[in-house]
JSON list of C-alpha atoms in Angstrom, two decimals:
[
{"chain": "J", "resi": 9, "resn": "MET", "atom": "CA", "xyz": [-2.73, 6.78, 6.85]},
{"chain": "J", "resi": 10, "resn": "MET", "atom": "CA", "xyz": [-2.57, 3.44, 9.41]},
{"chain": "J", "resi": 11, "resn": "ILE", "atom": "CA", "xyz": [-4.81, 0.28, 8.54]},
{"chain": "J", "resi": 12, "resn": "LYS", "atom": "CA", "xyz": [-6.19, -2.10, 10.72]},
{"chain": "J", "resi": 13, "resn": "LEU", "atom": "CA", "xyz": [-6.41, -5.07, 9.58]},
{"chain": "J", "resi": 14, "resn": "ALA", "atom": "CA", "xyz": [-9.01, -7.98, 10.88]},
{"chain": "J", "resi": 15, "resn": "HIS", "atom": "CA", "xyz": [-6.22, -10.01, 11.83]},
{"chain": "J", "resi": 16, "resn": "ALA", "atom": "CA", "xyz": [-2.02, -10.18, 12.43]},
{"chain": "J", "resi": 17, "resn": "VAL", "atom": "CA", "xyz": [-0.67, -11.22, 9.28]},
{"chain": "J", "resi": 18, "resn": "ILE", "atom": "CA", "xyz": [3.07, -12.13, 8.44]},
{"chain": "J", "resi": 19, "resn": "ILE", "atom": "CA", "xyz": [2.69, -9.40, 4.96]},
{"chain": "J", "resi": 20, "resn": "ASP", "atom": "CA", "xyz": [3.90, -10.62, 1.91]},
{"chain": "J", "resi": 21, "resn": "GLY", "atom": "CA", "xyz": [2.80, -8.35, -0.05]},
{"chain": "J", "resi": 22, "resn": "PHE", "atom": "CA", "xyz": [0.27, -4.95, -1.01]},
{"chain": "J", "resi": 23, "resn": "SER", "atom": "CA", "xyz": [-2.12, -4.19, -3.80]},
{"chain": "J", "resi": 24, "resn": "MET", "atom": "CA", "xyz": [-3.13, -0.51, -4.42]},
{"chain": "J", "resi": 25, "resn": "GLU", "atom": "CA", "xyz": [-6.00, -0.02, -7.22]},
{"chain": "J", "resi": 26, "resn": "HIS", "atom": "CA", "xyz": [-6.58, 3.14, -8.74]},
{"chain": "J", "resi": 27, "resn": "LEU", "atom": "CA", "xyz": [-8.91, 4.08, -11.63]},
{"chain": "J", "resi": 28, "resn": "SER", "atom": "CA", "xyz": [-7.82, 3.14, -15.16]},
{"chain": "J", "resi": 29, "resn": "ARG", "atom": "CA", "xyz": [-6.84, 5.91, -17.62]},
{"chain": "J", "resi": 30, "resn": "LYS", "atom": "CA", "xyz": [-9.16, 4.07, -20.06]},
{"chain": "J", "resi": 31, "resn": "LEU", "atom": "CA", "xyz": [-12.31, 4.68, -17.35]},
{"chain": "J", "resi": 32, "resn": "SER", "atom": "CA", "xyz": [-10.95, 8.34, -16.77]},
{"chain": "J", "resi": 33, "resn": "LEU", "atom": "CA", "xyz": [-12.87, 10.70, -19.09]},
{"chain": "J", "resi": 34, "resn": "SER", "atom": "CA", "xyz": [-10.14, 13.15, -19.31]},
{"chain": "J", "resi": 35, "resn": "ASN", "atom": "CA", "xyz": [-7.90, 10.66, -19.43]},
{"chain": "J", "resi": 36, "resn": "ASP", "atom": "CA", "xyz": [-5.95, 12.14, -16.48]},
{"chain": "J", "resi": 37, "resn": "ILE", "atom": "CA", "xyz": [-5.05, 9.42, -13.62]},
{"chain": "J", "resi": 38, "resn": "SER", "atom": "CA", "xyz": [-2.16, 12.49, -12.58]},
{"chain": "J", "resi": 39, "resn": "SER", "atom": "CA", "xyz": [-3.81, 11.90, -8.65]},
{"chain": "J", "resi": 40, "resn": "ALA", "atom": "CA", "xyz": [-2.60, 8.45, -8.74]},
{"chain": "J", "resi": 41, "resn": "PRO", "atom": "CA", "xyz": [-0.24, 7.44, -5.94]},
{"chain": "J", "resi": 42, "resn": "ASN", "atom": "CA", "xyz": [3.50, 7.50, -7.35]},
{"chain": "J", "resi": 43, "resn": "LYS", "atom": "CA", "xyz": [5.89, 6.34, -4.42]},
{"chain": "J", "resi": 44, "resn": "PHE", "atom": "CA", "xyz": [4.83, 4.97, -1.43]},
{"chain": "J", "resi": 45, "resn": "SER", "atom": "CA", "xyz": [5.80, 2.77, 1.32]},
{"chain": "J", "resi": 46, "resn": "VAL", "atom": "CA", "xyz": [4.37, 0.87, 3.55]},
{"chain": "J", "resi": 47, "resn": "ARG", "atom": "CA", "xyz": [5.48, -0.20, 7.26]},
{"chain": "J", "resi": 48, "resn": "GLY", "atom": "CA", "xyz": [3.75, -3.13, 9.75]},
{"chain": "J", "resi": 49, "resn": "VAL", "atom": "CA", "xyz": [3.33, -1.18, 13.18]},
{"chain": "J", "resi": 50, "resn": "SER", "atom": "CA", "xyz": [1.99, -3.19, 16.60]},
{"chain": "J", "resi": 51, "resn": "HIS", "atom": "CA", "xyz": [0.00, -0.07, 17.63]},
{"chain": "J", "resi": 52, "resn": "PRO", "atom": "CA", "xyz": [-0.47, 2.82, 16.68]},
{"chain": "J", "resi": 53, "resn": "GLU", "atom": "CA", "xyz": [2.36, 4.51, 19.02]},
{"chain": "J", "resi": 54, "resn": "ASP", "atom": "CA", "xyz": [4.71, 2.21, 18.02]},
{"chain": "J", "resi": 55, "resn": "SER", "atom": "CA", "xyz": [8.39, 3.91, 17.26]},
{"chain": "J", "resi": 56, "resn": "ASN", "atom": "CA", "xyz": [9.54, 0.46, 16.34]},
{"chain": "J", "resi": 57, "resn": "SER", "atom": "CA", "xyz": [7.99, -0.34, 13.14]},
{"chain": "J", "resi": 58, "resn": "HIS", "atom": "CA", "xyz": [8.83, -2.89, 10.27]},
{"chain": "J", "resi": 59, "resn": "TYR", "atom": "CA", "xyz": [9.68, -1.63, 6.98]},
{"chain": "J", "resi": 60, "resn": "PHE", "atom": "CA", "xyz": [8.02, -3.55, 4.50]},
{"chain": "J", "resi": 61, "resn": "GLY", "atom": "CA", "xyz": [9.85, -1.76, 1.24]},
{"chain": "J", "resi": 62, "resn": "GLU", "atom": "CA", "xyz": [9.19, 1.38, -1.17]},
{"chain": "J", "resi": 63, "resn": "PHE", "atom": "CA", "xyz": [7.01, 0.76, -4.14]},
{"chain": "J", "resi": 64, "resn": "ARG", "atom": "CA", "xyz": [5.97, 2.60, -7.36]},
{"chain": "J", "resi": 65, "resn": "TYR", "atom": "CA", "xyz": [2.27, 2.73, -8.38]},
{"chain": "J", "resi": 66, "resn": "SER", "atom": "CA", "xyz": [2.89, 2.80, -12.29]},
{"chain": "J", "resi": 67, "resn": "ASP", "atom": "CA", "xyz": [0.71, 4.94, -14.21]},
{"chain": "J", "resi": 68, "resn": "THR", "atom": "CA", "xyz": [0.71, 3.19, -17.43]},
{"chain": "J", "resi": 69, "resn": "GLY", "atom": "CA", "xyz": [0.27, 0.21, -16.33]},
{"chain": "J", "resi": 70, "resn": "THR", "atom": "CA", "xyz": [-3.13, -1.62, -14.99]},
{"chain": "J", "resi": 71, "resn": "SER", "atom": "CA", "xyz": [-5.25, 0.01, -12.41]},
{"chain": "J", "resi": 72, "resn": "LEU", "atom": "CA", "xyz": [-4.54, -3.00, -10.28]},
{"chain": "J", "resi": 73, "resn": "GLN", "atom": "CA", "xyz": [-1.08, -3.76, -9.22]},
{"chain": "J", "resi": 74, "resn": "TYR", "atom": "CA", "xyz": [0.49, -5.97, -6.97]},
{"chain": "J", "resi": 75, "resn": "PHE", "atom": "CA", "xyz": [3.60, -5.41, -4.71]},
{"chain": "J", "resi": 76, "resn": "SER", "atom": "CA", "xyz": [5.61, -8.25, -3.21]},
{"chain": "J", "resi": 77, "resn": "VAL", "atom": "CA", "xyz": [7.29, -6.59, 0.00]},
{"chain": "J", "resi": 78, "resn": "THR", "atom": "CA", "xyz": [11.41, -6.67, -0.37]},
{"chain": "J", "resi": 79, "resn": "GLN", "atom": "CA", "xyz": [12.05, -6.14, 3.81]},
{"chain": "J", "resi": 80, "resn": "HIS", "atom": "CA", "xyz": [10.23, -9.66, 5.19]},
{"chain": "J", "resi": 81, "resn": "SER", "atom": "CA", "xyz": [9.24, -10.11, 8.71]},
{"chain": "J", "resi": 82, "resn": "LYS", "atom": "CA", "xyz": [8.37, -13.15, 10.33]},
{"chain": "J", "resi": 83, "resn": "VAL", "atom": "CA", "xyz": [6.22, -11.31, 13.23]},
{"chain": "J", "resi": 84, "resn": "ALA", "atom": "CA", "xyz": [2.06, -10.86, 12.38]},
{"chain": "J", "resi": 85, "resn": "TYR", "atom": "CA", "xyz": [1.39, -7.09, 12.10]},
{"chain": "J", "resi": 86, "resn": "GLU", "atom": "CA", "xyz": [-2.30, -6.32, 12.76]},
{"chain": "J", "resi": 87, "resn": "ILE", "atom": "CA", "xyz": [-1.58, -2.92, 11.39]},
{"chain": "J", "resi": 88, "resn": "VAL", "atom": "CA", "xyz": [0.00, -1.19, 8.64]},
{"chain": "J", "resi": 89, "resn": "GLU", "atom": "CA", "xyz": [0.92, 2.75, 8.02]},
{"chain": "J", "resi": 90, "resn": "LEU", "atom": "CA", "xyz": [0.33, 3.12, 4.41]},
{"chain": "J", "resi": 91, "resn": "ASP", "atom": "CA", "xyz": [2.62, 6.90, 2.98]},
{"chain": "J", "resi": 92, "resn": "ILE", "atom": "CA", "xyz": [2.03, 7.89, -0.36]},
{"chain": "J", "resi": 93, "resn": "GLU", "atom": "CA", "xyz": [5.21, 10.30, -1.40]},
{"chain": "J", "resi": 94, "resn": "SER", "atom": "CA", "xyz": [4.01, 11.58, -4.31]},
{"chain": "J", "resi": 95, "resn": "ASN", "atom": "CA", "xyz": [0.99, 10.82, -6.91]},
{"chain": "J", "resi": 96, "resn": "HIS", "atom": "CA", "xyz": [1.56, 11.55, -10.49]},
{"chain": "J", "resi": 97, "resn": "GLY", "atom": "CA", "xyz": [1.52, 15.38, -10.74]},
{"chain": "J", "resi": 98, "resn": "ASN", "atom": "CA", "xyz": [-1.36, 16.49, -9.57]},
{"chain": "J", "resi": 99, "resn": "PRO", "atom": "CA", "xyz": [-0.96, 19.27, -7.20]},
{"chain": "J", "resi": 100, "resn": "GLU", "atom": "CA", "xyz": [-3.70, 19.11, -4.90]},
{"chain": "J", "resi": 101, "resn": "TYR", "atom": "CA", "xyz": [-4.76, 16.03, -4.05]},
{"chain": "J", "resi": 102, "resn": "THR", "atom": "CA", "xyz": [-4.47, 12.18, -4.51]},
{"chain": "J", "resi": 103, "resn": "CYS", "atom": "CA", "xyz": [-6.26, 9.74, -5.17]},
{"chain": "J", "resi": 104, "resn": "LEU", "atom": "CA", "xyz": [-6.50, 5.73, -3.61]},
{"chain": "J", "resi": 105, "resn": "TYR", "atom": "CA", "xyz": [-9.25, 3.99, -4.27]},
{"chain": "J", "resi": 106, "resn": "ARG", "atom": "CA", "xyz": [-7.87, 0.44, -2.69]},
{"chain": "J", "resi": 107, "resn": "ILE", "atom": "CA", "xyz": [-5.06, -1.25, -0.99]},
{"chain": "J", "resi": 108, "resn": "ARG", "atom": "CA", "xyz": [-5.32, -4.92, -0.32]},
{"chain": "J", "resi": 109, "resn": "VAL", "atom": "CA", "xyz": [-2.96, -6.47, 2.56]},
{"chain": "J", "resi": 110, "resn": "HIS", "atom": "CA", "xyz": [-1.57, -10.36, 1.39]},
{"chain": "J", "resi": 111, "resn": "GLY", "atom": "CA", "xyz": [0.05, -12.82, 3.89]},
{"chain": "J", "resi": 112, "resn": "LYS", "atom": "CA", "xyz": [-1.12, -15.81, 5.55]},
{"chain": "J", "resi": 113, "resn": "VAL", "atom": "CA", "xyz": [-2.59, -15.71, 9.39]},
{"chain": "J", "resi": 114, "resn": "PRO", "atom": "CA", "xyz": [-0.49, -17.46, 11.71]},
{"chain": "J", "resi": 115, "resn": "LYS", "atom": "CA", "xyz": [-1.44, -20.91, 13.13]},
{"chain": "J", "resi": 116, "resn": "LEU", "atom": "CA", "xyz": [-2.45, -20.20, 17.25]},
{"chain": "J", "resi": 117, "resn": "SER", "atom": "CA", "xyz": [-1.21, -22.72, 19.00]}
]
């Protein structure tokens, strides 16, 4: 999934949110993302993307989890590509409530 940001950002982290197990009527959050990776791209057809890293959303952690990038870049990106590689066991679908991109908007020269 590609996400266009309001401004180009020098990215330093991501937050991912899913329904809390406590709020789930069935106590089941198997549709929560598990393993995912994030890339920065200059435009949708960009083959020279920047790999920010691979991350894991914990199904036993808080509903909102923060992930620091493991591969930093000094380049500001306006588009990020989110690749959810697995979930916590739901064979039919993966549900994502919110993804946030953290970083700094570069100063204009």
